[in-house]
PDB file of C-alpha atoms in Angstrom:
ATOM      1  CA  UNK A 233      62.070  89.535 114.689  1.00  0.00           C
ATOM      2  CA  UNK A 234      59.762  88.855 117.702  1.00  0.00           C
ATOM      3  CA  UNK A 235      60.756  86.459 120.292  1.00  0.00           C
ATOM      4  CA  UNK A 236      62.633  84.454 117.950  1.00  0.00           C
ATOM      5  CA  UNK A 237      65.975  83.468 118.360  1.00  0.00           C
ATOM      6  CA  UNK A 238      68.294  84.188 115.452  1.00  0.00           C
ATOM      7  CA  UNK A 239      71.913  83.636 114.568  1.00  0.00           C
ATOM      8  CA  UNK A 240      74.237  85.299 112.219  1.00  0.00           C
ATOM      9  CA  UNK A 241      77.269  84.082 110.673  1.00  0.00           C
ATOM     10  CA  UNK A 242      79.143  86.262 107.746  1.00  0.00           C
ATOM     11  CA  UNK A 243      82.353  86.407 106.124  1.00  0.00           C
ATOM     12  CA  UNK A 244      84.013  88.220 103.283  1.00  0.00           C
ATOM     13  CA  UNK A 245      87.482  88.088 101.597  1.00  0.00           C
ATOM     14  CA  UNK A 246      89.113  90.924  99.452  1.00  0.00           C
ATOM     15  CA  UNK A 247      92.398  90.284  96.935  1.00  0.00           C
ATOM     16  CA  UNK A 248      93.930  93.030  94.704  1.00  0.00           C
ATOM     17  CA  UNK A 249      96.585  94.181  93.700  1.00  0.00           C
ATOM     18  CA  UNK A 250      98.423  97.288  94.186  1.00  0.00           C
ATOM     19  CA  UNK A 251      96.945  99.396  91.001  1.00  0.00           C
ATOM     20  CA  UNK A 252      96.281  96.976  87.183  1.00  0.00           C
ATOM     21  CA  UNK A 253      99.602  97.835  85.541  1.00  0.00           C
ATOM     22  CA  UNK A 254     102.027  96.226  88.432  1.00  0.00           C
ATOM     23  CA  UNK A 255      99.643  93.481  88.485  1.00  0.00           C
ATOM     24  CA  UNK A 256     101.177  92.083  85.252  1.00  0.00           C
ATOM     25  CA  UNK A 257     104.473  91.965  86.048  1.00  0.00           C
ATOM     26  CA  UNK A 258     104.374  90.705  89.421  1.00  0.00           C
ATOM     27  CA  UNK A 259     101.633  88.484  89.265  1.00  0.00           C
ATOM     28  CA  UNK A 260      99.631  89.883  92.909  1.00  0.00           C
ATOM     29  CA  UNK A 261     102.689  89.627  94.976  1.00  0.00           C
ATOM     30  CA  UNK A 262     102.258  93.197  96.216  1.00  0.00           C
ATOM     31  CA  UNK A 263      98.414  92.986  96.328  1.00  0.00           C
ATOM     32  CA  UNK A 264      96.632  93.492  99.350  1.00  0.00           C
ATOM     33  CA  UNK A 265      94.205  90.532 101.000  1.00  0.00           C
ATOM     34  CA  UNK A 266      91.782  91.715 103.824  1.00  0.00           C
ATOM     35  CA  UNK A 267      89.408  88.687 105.283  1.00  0.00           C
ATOM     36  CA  UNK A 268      86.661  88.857 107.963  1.00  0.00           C
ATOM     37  CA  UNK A 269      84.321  86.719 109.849  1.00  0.00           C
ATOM     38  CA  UNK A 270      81.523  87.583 112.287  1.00  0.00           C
ATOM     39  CA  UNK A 271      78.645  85.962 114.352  1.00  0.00           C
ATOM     40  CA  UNK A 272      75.767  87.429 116.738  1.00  0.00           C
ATOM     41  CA  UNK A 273      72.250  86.532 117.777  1.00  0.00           C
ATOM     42  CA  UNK A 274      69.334  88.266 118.338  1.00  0.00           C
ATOM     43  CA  UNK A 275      66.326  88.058 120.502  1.00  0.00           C
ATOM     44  CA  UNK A 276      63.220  89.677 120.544  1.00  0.00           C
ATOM     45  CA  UNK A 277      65.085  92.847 118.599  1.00  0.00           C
ATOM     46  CA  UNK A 278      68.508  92.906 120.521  1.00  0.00           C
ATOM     47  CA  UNK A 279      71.217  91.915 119.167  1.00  0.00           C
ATOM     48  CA  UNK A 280      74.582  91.243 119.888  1.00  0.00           C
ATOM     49  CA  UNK A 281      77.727  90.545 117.212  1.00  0.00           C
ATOM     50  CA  UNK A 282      81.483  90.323 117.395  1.00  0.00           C
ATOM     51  CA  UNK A 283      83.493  90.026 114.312  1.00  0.00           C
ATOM     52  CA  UNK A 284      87.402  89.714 113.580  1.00  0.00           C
ATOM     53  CA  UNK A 285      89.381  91.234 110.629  1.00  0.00           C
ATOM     54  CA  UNK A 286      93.022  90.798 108.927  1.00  0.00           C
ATOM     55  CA  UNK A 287      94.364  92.896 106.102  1.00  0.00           C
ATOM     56  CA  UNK A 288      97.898  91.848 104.894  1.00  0.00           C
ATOM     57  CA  UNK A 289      99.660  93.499 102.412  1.00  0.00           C
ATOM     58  CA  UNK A 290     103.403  93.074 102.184  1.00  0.00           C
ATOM     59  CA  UNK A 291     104.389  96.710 101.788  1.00  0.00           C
ATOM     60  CA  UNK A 292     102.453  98.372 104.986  1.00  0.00           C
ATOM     61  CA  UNK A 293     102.468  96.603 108.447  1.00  0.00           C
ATOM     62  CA  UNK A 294      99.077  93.817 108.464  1.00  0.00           C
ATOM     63  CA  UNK A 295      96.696  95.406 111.058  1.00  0.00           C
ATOM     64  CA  UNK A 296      94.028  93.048 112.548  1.00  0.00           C
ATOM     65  CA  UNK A 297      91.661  93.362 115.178  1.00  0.00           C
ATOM     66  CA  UNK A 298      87.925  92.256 116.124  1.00  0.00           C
ATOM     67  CA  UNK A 299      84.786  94.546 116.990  1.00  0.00           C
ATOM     68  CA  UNK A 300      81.889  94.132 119.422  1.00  0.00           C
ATOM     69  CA  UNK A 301      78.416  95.418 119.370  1.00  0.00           C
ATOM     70  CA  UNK A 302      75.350  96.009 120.768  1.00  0.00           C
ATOM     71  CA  UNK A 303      71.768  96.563 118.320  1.00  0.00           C
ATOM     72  CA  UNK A 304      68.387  96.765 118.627  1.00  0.00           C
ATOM     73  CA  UNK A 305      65.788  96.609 115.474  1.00  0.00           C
ATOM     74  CA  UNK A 306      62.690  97.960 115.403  1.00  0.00           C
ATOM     75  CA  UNK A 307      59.705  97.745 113.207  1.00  0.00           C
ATOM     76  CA  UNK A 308      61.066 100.646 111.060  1.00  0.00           C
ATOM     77  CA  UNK A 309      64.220 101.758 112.857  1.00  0.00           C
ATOM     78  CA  UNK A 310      67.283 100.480 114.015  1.00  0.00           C
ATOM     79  CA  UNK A 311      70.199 101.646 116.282  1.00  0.00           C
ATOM     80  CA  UNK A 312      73.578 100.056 117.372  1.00  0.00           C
ATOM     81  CA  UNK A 313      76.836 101.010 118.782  1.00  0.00           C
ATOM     82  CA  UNK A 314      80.176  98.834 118.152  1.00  0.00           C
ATOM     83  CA  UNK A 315      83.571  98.692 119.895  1.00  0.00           C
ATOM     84  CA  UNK A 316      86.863  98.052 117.799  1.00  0.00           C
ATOM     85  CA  UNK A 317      90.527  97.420 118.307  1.00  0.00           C
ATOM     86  CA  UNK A 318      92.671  97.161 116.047  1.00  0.00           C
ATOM     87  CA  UNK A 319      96.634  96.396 116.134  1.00  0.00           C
ATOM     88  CA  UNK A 320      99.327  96.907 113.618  1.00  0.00           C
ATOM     89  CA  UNK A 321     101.647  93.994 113.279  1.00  0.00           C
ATOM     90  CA  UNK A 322     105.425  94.051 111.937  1.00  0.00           C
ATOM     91  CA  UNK A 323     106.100  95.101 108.434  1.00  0.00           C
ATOM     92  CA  UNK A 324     108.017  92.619 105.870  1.00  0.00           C
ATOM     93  CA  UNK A 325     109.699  95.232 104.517  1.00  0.00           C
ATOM     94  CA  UNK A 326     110.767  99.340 105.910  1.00  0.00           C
ATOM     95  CA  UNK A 327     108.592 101.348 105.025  1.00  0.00           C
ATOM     96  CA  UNK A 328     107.519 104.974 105.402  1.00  0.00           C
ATOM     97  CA  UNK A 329     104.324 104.129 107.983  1.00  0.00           C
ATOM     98  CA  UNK A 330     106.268 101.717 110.276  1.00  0.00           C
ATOM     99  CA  UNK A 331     105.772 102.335 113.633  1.00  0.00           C
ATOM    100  CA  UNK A 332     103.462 105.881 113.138  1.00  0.00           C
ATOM    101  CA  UNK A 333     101.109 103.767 115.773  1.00  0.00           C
ATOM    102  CA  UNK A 334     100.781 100.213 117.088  1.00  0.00           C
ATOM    103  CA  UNK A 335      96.742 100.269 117.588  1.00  0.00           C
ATOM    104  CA  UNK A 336      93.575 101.874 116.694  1.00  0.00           C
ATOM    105  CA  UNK A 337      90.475 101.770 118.925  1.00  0.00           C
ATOM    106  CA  UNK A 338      86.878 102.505 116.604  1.00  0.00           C
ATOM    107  CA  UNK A 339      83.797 103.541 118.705  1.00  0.00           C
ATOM    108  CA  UNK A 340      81.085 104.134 116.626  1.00  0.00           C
ATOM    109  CA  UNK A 341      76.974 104.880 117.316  1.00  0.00           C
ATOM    110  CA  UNK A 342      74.607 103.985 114.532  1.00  0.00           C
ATOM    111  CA  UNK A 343      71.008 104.597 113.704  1.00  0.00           C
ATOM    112  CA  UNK A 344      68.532 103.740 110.277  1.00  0.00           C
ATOM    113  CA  UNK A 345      65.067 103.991 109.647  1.00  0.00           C
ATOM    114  CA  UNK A 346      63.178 102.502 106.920  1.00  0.00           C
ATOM    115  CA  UNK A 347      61.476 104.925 104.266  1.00  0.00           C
ATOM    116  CA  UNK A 348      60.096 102.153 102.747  1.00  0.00           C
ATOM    117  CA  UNK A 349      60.519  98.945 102.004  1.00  0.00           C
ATOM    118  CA  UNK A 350      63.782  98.649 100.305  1.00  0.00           C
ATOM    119  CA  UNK A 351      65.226 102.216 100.782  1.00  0.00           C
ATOM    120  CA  UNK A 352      66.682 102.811 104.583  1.00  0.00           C
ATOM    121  CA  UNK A 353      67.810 106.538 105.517  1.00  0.00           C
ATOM    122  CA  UNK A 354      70.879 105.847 107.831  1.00  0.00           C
ATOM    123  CA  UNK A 355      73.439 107.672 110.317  1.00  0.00           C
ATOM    124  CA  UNK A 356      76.588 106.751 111.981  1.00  0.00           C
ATOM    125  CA  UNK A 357      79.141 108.762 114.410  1.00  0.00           C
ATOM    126  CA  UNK A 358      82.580 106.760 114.340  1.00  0.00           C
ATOM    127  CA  UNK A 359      85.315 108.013 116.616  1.00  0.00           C
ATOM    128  CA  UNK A 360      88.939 106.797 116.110  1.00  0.00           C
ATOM    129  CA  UNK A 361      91.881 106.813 118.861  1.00  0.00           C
ATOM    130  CA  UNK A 362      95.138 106.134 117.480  1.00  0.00           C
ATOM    131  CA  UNK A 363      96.771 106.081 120.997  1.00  0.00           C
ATOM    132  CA  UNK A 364      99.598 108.452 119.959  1.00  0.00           C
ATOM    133  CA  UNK A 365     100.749 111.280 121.775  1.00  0.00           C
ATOM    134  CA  UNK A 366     103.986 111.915 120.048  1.00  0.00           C
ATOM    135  CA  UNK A 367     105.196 115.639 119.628  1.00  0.00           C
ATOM    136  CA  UNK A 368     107.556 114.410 116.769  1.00  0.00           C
ATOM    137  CA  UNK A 369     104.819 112.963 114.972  1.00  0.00           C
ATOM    138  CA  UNK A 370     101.668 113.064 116.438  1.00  0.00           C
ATOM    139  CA  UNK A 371      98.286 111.575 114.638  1.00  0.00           C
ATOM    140  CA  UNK A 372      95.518 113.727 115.779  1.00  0.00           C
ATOM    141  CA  UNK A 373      92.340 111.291 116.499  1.00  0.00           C
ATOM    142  CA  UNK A 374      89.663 110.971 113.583  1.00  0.00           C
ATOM    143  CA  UNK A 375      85.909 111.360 114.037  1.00  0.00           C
ATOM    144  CA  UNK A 376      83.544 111.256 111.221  1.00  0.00           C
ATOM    145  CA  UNK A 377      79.720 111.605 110.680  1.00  0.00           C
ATOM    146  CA  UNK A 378      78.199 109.968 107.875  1.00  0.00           C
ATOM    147  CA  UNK A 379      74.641 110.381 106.450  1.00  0.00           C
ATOM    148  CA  UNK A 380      73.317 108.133 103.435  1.00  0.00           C
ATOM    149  CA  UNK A 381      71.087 105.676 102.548  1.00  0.00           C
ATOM    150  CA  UNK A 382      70.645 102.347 101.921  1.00  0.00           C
ATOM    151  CA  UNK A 383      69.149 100.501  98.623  1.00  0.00           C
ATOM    152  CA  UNK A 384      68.036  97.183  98.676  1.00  0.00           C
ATOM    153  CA  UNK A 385      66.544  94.597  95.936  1.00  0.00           C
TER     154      UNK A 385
END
């Protein structure tokens, strides 16, 4: 906060397996492992963050793709809008979701403001594109608005 320079650096990395039951007898060789990484900086309450995703799972295609966005943090509000594109890569084996789409694009606007302390009230508007226009098959485009809040100790 202030006229500070900060830096962020995150990652996170998911493995499991397709439901507990298979899991025995195949040891996690149909689970599904999703990894991410991201960095930004901030100055003075802007900030600015990319990040870049994988999620491979042997039975669907892996889809991986980075986002980019744009925040700025108040005392006790926030806002932020992010960019995303994501691509589906080749499946290791046929399945019944190969080649429904070869991308998704994510625009999303964001807002929170702090109730107190640790409790945050936050918002968030995500459009998705898949970038089909089949009449065989089409996939109509997804937008979502989510309310909720956010807990903190």
């Amino acid at each position: 906060s202030g006229s500070t320079l900060q830096f962020f650096i995150g990652s996170s990395f998911i493995q499991s397996n397709t439901d507990r039951y298979s899991s025995l007898y195949q040891n996690g060789f149909l689970g599904q492992e999703a990894y991410n990484v991201s960095l930004g900086v901030g100055y003075s309450g802007f900030q600015i963050g990319a990040s870049f995703s994988r999620n491979d799972n042997l039975l669907t295609p892996d889809l991986s793709g980075y986002d980019l966005g744009l925040g700025y943090v108040g005392r006790n509000w926030s806002t932020n809008l992010r960019f995303g594109e994501y691509n589906n890569g080749p499946a290791a084996l046929i399945t019944s979701d190969m080649g429904m789409f070869d991308n998704i694009s994510a625009y999303e606007l964001g807002a929170a403001y702090r109730l107190f302390p640790n409790l945050n009230l936050t918002g968030r508007f995500t459009y998705y594109s898949y970038g089909v226009g089949s009449e065989v098959m089409p996939i109509d485009d997804v937008k979502s608005l989510i309310f909720g809040t956010n807990f903190s100790f």
